[in-house]
mmCIF file of C-alpha atoms and ligand atoms in Angstrom:
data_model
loop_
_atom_site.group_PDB
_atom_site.id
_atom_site.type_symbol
_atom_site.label_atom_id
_atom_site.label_comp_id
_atom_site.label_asym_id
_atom_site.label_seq_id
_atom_site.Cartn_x
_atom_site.Cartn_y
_atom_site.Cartn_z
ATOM 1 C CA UNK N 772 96.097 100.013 63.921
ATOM 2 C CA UNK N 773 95.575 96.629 65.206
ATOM 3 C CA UNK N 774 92.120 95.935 66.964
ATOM 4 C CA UNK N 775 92.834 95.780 70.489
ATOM 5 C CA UNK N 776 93.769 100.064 70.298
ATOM 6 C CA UNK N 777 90.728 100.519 68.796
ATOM 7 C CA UNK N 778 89.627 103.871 70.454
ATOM 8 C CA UNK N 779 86.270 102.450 70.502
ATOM 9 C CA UNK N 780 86.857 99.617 73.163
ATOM 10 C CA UNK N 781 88.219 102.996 75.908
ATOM 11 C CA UNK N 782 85.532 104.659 77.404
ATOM 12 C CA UNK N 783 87.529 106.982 80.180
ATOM 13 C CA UNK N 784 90.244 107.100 77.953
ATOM 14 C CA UNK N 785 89.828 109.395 74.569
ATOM 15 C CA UNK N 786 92.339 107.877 72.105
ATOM 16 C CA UNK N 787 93.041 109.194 68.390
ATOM 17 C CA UNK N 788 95.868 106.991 66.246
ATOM 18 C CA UNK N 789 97.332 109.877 64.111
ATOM 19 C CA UNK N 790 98.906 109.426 60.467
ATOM 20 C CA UNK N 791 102.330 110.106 61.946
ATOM 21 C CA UNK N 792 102.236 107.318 64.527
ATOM 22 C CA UNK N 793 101.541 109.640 67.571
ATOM 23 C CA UNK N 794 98.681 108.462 69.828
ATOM 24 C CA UNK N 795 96.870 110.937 72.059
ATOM 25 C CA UNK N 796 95.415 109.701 75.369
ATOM 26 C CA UNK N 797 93.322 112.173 76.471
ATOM 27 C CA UNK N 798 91.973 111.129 80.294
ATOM 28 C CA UNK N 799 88.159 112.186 79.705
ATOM 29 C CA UNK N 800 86.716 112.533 83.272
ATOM 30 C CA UNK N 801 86.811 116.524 82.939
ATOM 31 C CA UNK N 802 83.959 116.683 85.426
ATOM 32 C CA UNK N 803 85.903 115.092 87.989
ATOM 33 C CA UNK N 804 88.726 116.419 86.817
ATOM 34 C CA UNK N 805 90.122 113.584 85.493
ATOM 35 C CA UNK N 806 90.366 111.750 88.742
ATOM 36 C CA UNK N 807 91.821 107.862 88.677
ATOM 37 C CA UNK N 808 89.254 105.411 89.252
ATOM 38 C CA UNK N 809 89.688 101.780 89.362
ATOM 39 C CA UNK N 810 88.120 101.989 85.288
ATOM 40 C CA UNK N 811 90.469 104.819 84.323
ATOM 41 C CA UNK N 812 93.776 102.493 85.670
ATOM 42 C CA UNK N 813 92.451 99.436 83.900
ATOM 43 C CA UNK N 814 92.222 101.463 80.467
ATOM 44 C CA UNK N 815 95.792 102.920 81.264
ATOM 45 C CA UNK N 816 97.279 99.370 81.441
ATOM 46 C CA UNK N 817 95.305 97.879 78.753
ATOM 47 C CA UNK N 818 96.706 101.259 76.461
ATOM 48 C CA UNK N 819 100.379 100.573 77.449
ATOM 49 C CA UNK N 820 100.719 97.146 77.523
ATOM 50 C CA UNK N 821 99.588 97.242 73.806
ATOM 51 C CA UNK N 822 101.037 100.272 72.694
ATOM 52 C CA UNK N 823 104.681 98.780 72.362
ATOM 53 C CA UNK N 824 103.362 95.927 70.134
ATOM 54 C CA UNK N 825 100.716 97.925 67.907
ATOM 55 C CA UNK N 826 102.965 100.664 66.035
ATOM 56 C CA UNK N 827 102.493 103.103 68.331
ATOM 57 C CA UNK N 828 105.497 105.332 67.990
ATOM 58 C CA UNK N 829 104.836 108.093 70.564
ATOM 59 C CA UNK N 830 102.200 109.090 73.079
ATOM 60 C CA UNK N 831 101.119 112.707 73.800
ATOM 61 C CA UNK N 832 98.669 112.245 77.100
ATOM 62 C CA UNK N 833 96.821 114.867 78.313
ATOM 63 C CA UNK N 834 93.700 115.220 80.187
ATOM 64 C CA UNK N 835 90.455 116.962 78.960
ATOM 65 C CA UNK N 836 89.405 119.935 80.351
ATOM 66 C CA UNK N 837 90.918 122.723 82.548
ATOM 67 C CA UNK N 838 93.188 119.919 84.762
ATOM 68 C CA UNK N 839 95.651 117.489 83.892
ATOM 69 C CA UNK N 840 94.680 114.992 87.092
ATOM 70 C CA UNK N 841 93.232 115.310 90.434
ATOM 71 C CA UNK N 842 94.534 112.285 91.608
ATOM 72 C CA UNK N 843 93.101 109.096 93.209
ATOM 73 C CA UNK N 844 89.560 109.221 93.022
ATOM 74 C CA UNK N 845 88.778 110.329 96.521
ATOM 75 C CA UNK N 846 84.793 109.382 96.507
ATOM 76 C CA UNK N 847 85.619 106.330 94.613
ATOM 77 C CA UNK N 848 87.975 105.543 97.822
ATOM 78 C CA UNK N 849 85.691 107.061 100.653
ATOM 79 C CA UNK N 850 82.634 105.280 99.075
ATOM 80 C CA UNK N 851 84.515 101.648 98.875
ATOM 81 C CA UNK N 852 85.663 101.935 102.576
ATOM 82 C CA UNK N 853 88.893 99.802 101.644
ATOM 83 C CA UNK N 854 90.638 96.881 103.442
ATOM 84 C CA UNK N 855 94.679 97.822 103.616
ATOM 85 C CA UNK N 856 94.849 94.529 100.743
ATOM 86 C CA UNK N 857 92.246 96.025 98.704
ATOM 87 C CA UNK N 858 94.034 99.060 98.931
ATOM 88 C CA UNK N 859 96.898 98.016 98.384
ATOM 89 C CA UNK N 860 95.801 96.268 95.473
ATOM 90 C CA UNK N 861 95.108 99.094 93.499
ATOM 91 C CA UNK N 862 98.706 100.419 94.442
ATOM 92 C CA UNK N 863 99.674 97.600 92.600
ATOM 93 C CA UNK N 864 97.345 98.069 89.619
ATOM 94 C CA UNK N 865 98.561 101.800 89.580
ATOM 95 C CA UNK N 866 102.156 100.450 89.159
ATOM 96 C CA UNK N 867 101.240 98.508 86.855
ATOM 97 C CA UNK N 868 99.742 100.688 84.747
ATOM 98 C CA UNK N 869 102.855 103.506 85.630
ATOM 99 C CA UNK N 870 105.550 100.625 84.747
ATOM 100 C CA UNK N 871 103.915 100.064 81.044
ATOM 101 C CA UNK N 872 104.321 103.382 80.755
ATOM 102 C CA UNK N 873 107.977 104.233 81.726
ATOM 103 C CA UNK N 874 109.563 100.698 80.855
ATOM 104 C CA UNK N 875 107.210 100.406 77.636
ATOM 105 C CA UNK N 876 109.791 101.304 75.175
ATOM 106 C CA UNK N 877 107.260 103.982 73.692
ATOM 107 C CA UNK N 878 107.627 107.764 74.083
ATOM 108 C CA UNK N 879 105.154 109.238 76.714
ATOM 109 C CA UNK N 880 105.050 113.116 76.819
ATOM 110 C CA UNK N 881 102.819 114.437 79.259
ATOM 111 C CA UNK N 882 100.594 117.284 78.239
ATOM 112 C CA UNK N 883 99.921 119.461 81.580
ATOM 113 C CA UNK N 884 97.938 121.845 82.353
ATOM 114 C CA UNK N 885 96.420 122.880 85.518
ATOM 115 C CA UNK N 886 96.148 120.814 88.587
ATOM 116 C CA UNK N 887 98.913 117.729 88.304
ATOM 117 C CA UNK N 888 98.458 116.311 92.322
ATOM 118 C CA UNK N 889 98.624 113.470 93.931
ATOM 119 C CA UNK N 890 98.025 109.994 91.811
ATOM 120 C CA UNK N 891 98.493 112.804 88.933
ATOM 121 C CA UNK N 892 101.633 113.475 89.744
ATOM 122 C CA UNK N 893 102.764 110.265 89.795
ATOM 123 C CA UNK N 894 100.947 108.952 86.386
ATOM 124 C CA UNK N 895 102.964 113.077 85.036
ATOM 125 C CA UNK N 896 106.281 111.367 86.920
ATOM 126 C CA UNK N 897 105.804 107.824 84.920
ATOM 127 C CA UNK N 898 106.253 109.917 81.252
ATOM 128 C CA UNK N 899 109.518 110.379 79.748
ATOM 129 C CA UNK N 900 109.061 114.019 79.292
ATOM 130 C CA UNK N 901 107.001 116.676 80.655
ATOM 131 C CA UNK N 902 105.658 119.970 79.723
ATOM 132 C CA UNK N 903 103.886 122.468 81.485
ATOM 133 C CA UNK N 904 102.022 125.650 80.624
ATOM 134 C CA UNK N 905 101.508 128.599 82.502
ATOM 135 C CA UNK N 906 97.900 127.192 84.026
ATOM 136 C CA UNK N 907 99.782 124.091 85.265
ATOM 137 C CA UNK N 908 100.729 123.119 88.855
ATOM 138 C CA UNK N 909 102.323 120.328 90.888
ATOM 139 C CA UNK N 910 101.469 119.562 94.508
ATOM 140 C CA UNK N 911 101.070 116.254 96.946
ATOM 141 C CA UNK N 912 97.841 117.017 99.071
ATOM 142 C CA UNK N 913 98.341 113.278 100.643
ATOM 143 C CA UNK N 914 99.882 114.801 103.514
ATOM 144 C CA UNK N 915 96.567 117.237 104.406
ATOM 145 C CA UNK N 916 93.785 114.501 102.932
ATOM 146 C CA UNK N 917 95.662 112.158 105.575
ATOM 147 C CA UNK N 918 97.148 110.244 103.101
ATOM 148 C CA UNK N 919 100.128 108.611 101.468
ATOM 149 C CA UNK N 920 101.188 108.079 97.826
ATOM 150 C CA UNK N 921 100.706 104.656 96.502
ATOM 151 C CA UNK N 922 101.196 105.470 92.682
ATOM 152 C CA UNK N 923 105.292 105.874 92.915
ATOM 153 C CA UNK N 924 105.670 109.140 93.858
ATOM 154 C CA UNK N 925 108.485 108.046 96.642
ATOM 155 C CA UNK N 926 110.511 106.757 93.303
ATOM 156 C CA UNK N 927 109.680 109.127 90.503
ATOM 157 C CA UNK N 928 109.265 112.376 92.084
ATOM 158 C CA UNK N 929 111.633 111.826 94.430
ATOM 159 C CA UNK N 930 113.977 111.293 91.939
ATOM 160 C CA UNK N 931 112.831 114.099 90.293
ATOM 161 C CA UNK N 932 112.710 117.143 92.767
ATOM 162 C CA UNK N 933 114.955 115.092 95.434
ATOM 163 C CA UNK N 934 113.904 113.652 98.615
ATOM 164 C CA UNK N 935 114.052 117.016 100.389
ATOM 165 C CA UNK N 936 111.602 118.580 98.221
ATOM 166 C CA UNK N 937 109.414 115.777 98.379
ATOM 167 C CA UNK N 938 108.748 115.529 101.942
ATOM 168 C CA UNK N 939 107.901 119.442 101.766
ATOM 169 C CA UNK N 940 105.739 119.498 99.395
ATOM 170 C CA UNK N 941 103.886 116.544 101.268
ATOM 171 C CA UNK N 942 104.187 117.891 104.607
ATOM 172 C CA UNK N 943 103.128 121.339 103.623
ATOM 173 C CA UNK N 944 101.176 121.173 100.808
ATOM 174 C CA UNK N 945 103.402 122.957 99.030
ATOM 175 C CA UNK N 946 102.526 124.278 95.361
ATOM 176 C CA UNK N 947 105.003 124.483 92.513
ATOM 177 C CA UNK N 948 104.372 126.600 89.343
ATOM 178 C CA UNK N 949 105.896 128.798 86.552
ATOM 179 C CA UNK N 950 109.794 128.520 86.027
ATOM 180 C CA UNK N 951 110.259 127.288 89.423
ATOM 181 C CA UNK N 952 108.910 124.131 88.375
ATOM 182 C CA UNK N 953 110.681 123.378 85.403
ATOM 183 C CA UNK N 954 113.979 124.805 87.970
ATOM 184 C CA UNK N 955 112.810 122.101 90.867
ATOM 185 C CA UNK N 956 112.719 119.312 87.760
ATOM 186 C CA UNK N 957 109.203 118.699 87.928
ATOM 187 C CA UNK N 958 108.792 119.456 83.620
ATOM 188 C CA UNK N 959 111.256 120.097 81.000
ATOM 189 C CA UNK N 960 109.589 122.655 78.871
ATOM 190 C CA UNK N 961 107.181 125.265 79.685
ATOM 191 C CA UNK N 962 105.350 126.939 77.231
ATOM 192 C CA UNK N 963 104.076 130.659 77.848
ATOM 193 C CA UNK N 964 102.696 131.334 74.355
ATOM 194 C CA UNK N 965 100.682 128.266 74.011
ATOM 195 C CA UNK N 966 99.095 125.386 75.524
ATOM 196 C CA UNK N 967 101.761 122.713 76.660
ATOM 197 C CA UNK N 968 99.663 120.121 74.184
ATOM 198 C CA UNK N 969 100.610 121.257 70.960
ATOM 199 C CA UNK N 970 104.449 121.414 72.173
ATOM 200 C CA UNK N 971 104.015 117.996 73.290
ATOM 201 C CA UNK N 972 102.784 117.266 70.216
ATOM 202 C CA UNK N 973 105.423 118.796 68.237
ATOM 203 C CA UNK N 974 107.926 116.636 70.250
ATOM 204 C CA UNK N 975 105.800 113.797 70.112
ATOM 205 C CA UNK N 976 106.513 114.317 66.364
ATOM 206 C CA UNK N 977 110.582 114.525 66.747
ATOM 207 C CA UNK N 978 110.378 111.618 68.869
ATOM 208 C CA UNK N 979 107.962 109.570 66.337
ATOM 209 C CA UNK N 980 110.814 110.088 63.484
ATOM 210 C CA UNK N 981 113.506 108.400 65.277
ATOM 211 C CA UNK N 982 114.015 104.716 64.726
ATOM 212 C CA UNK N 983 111.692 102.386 66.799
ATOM 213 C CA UNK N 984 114.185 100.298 68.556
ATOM 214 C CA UNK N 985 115.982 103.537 69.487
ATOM 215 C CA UNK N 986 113.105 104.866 70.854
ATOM 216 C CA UNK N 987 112.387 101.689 72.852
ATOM 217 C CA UNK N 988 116.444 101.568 74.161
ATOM 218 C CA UNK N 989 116.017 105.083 75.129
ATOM 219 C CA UNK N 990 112.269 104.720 76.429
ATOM 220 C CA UNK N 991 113.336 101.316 78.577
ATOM 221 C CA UNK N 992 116.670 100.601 79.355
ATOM 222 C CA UNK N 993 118.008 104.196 80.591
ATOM 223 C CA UNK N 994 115.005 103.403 83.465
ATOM 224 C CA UNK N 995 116.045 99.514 83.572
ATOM 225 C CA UNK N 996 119.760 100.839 84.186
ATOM 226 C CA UNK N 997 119.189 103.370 86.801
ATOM 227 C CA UNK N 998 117.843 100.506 89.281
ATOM 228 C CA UNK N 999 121.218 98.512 88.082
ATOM 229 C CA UNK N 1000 124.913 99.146 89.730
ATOM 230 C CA UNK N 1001 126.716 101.063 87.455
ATOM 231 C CA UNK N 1002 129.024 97.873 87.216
ATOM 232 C CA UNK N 1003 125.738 96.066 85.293
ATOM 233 C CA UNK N 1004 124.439 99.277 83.613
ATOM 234 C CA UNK N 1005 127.232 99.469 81.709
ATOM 235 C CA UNK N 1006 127.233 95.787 81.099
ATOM 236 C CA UNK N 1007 123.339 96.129 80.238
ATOM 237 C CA UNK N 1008 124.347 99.600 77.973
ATOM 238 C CA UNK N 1009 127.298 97.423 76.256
ATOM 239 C CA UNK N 1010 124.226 94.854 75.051
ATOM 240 C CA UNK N 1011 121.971 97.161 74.346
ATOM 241 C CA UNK N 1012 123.949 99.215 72.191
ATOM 242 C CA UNK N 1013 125.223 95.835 70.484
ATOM 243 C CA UNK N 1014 121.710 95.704 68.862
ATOM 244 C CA UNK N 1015 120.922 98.752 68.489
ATOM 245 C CA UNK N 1016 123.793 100.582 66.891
ATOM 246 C CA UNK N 1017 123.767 97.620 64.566
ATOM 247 C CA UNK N 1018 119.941 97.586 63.279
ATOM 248 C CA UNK N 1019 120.035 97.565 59.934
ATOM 249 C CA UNK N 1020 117.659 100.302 59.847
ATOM 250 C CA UNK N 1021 120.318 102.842 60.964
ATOM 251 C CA UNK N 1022 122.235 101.904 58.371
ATOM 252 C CA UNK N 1023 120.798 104.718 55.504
ATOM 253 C CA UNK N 1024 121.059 107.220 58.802
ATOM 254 C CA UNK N 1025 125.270 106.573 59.027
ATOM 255 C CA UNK N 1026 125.259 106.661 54.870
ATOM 256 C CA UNK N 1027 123.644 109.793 55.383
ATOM 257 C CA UNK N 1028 126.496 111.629 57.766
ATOM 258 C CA UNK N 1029 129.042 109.807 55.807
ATOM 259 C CA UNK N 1030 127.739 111.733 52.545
ATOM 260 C CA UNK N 1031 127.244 114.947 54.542
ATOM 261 C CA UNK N 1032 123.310 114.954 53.615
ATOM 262 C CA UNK N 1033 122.331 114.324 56.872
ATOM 263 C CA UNK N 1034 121.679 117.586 59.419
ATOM 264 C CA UNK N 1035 124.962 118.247 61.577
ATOM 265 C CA UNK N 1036 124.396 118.697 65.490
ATOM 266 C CA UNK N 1037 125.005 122.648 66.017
ATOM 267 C CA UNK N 1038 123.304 125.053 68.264
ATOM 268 C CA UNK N 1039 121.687 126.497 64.702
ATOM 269 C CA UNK N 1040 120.598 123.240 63.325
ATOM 270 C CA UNK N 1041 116.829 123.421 61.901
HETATM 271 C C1 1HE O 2434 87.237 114.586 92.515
HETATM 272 C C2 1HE O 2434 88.627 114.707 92.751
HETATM 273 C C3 1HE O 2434 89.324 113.576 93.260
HETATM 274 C C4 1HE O 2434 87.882 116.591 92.026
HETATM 275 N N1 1HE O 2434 88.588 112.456 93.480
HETATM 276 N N2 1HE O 2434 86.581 113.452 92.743
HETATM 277 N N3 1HE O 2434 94.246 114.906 95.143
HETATM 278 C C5 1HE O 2434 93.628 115.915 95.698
HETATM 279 O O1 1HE O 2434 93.607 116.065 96.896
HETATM 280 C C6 1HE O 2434 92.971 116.878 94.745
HETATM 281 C C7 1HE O 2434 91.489 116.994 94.997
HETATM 282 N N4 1HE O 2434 90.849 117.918 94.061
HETATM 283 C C8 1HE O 2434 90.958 119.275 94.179
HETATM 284 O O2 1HE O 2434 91.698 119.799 94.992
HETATM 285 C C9 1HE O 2434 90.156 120.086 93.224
HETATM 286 O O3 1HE O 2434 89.072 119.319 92.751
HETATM 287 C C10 1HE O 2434 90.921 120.630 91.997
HETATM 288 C C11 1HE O 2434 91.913 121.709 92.459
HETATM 289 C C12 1HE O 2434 91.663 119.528 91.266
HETATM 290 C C13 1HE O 2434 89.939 121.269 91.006
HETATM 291 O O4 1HE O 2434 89.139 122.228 91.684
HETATM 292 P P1 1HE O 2434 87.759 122.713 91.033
HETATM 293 O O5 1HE O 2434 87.232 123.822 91.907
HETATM 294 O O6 1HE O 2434 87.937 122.987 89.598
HETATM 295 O O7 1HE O 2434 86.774 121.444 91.088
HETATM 296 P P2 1HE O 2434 85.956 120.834 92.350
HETATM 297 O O8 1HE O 2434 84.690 121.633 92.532
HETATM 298 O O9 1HE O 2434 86.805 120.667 93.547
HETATM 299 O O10 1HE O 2434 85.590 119.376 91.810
HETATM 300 C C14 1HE O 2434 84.758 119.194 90.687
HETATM 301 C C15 1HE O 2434 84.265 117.780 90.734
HETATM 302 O O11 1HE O 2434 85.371 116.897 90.598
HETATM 303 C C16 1HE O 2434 83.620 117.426 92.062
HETATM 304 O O12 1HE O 2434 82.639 116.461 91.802
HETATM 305 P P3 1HE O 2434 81.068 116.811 91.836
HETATM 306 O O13 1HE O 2434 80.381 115.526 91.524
HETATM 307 O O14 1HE O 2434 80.787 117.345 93.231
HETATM 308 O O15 1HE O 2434 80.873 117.889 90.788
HETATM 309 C C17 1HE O 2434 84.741 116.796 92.834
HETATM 310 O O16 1HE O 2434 84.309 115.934 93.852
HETATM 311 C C18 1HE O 2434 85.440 116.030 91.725
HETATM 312 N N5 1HE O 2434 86.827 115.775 92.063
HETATM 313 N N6 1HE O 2434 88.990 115.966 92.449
HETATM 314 C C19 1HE O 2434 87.277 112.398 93.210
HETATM 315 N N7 1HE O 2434 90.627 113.569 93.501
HETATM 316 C C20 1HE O 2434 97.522 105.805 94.811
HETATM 317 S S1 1HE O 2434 97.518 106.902 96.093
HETATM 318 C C21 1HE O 2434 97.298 108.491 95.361
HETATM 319 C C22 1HE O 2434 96.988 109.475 96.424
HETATM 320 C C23 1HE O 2434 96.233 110.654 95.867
HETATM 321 O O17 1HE O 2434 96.202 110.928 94.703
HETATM 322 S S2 1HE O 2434 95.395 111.623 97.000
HETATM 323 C C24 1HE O 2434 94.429 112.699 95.982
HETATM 324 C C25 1HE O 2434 95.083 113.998 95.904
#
């Protein structure tokens, strides 16, 4: 792994490099239940602005302890008594740091488990697939801390639940758990036998076997194309696809079908 992931220059970030090329970002703030600092969004960008570059073929992130995120740090914010710049500042930083993530070309599955709200929402929003447990839960408290959301939320979760369900859950505080949640959009799995790590892990894995610059087509440009007219989306798919379905690493994949060793795509597939 190339020197600047080593896990040992992240302090609020817990990172292990695994054998199989999946990373896990653990957010390690568990006694402030993994609340985003200014520190904790510089570490985020630093991760994901390397990641694409240094091997790293999927990302499981999680945070440590009972809760996924809490959010913007709220003392951090109180105690620094913000201009609307320096505010909106670390907006920026945030997207920053959420952008890497979803236009990185990397697989990001989010790990969640207990409280995802707020700021953690959005960073849950910025991974290209989510999975929940039965501890986990999604909610905007902006609306009753007499806030906003600077982090994306009025993109990704709004795209995700709708705008409808967004301005409820900010205007009422709304709380969204179980089934429901996975039914509203907010995950894609949910795991009732065990912790929603280890099956983002295990599709961290699937993920991690795929080719590279599939993973980084399917990672960037689906996101790239949705803020496209369809009209240059399909232009942008048309190029895409041009170097993609050509790699020469695909190449032993198409031998494969062609020579009926490779799996088929049934319901009963392994
Ligand atoms: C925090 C934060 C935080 C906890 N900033 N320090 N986010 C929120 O409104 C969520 C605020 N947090 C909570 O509602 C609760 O803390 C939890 C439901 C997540 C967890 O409850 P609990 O009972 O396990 O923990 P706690 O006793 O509330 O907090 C434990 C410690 O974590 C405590 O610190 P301590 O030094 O007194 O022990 C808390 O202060 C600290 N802590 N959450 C700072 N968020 C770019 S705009 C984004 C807008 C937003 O994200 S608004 C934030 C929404």
């Amino acid at each position: 792994m190339p020197v600047d992931l080593d896990p040992r220059r992240f302090t609020l970030l817990d990172i292990e490099h695994r054998d199989d090329g999946v990373s896990i970002v653990v957010l390690n703030r568990p006694e402030k239940r993994n609340a985003l600092n200014v520190a904790t969004i510089d570490e985020l960008v630093d991760f994901f602005a390397a990641a694409p570059r240094a091997g790293v073929r999927a990302v499981v992130l999680a945070g440590a302890g009972d809760h996924f995120c809490a959010g913007l740090d709220l003392i951090e914010h109180h105690d620094a008594d913000r201009s609307p710049a320096d505010f909106m500042h670390v907006c920026l930083r945030w997207h920053e740091a959420f952008n890497k993530m979803e236009y990185g070309g990397v697989p990001v599955i989010a790990a969640l488990s207990g409280a995802v709200v707020g700021g953690g929402l959005e960073l849950a929003s910025s991974a290209h697939i989510r999975v929940m447990d039965n501890s986990t839960y999604f909610a905007l408290p902006e609306g009753q801390r007499g806030l906003f959301t600077g982090g994306g939320a009025t993109i990704r979760v709004a795209q995700l639940v709708g705008k409808a369900q967004m301005v409820d859950m900010m205007l009422t505080g709304r709380v969204h758990q179980g089934q429901a949640a996975v039914d509203l959009g907010l995950a894609q799995y949910i795991e009732t036998e065990r912790s929603s790590f280890d099956k983002a892990l295990e599709i961290a894995q699937q993920a991690a076997a795929n080719l590279p610059l599939t993973n980084f087509a399917i990672c960037s440009a689906i996101s790239h194309m949705q803020n496209m007219s369809p009209f240059d989306a399909a232009y942008a798919e048309s190029v895409v696809a041009g170097v993609v379905n050509t790699q020469p690493d695909a190449r032993a994949r198409l031998a494969a079908f062609a020579d009926k060793s490779a799996p088929r795509t049934r319901p009963d597939a392994p």
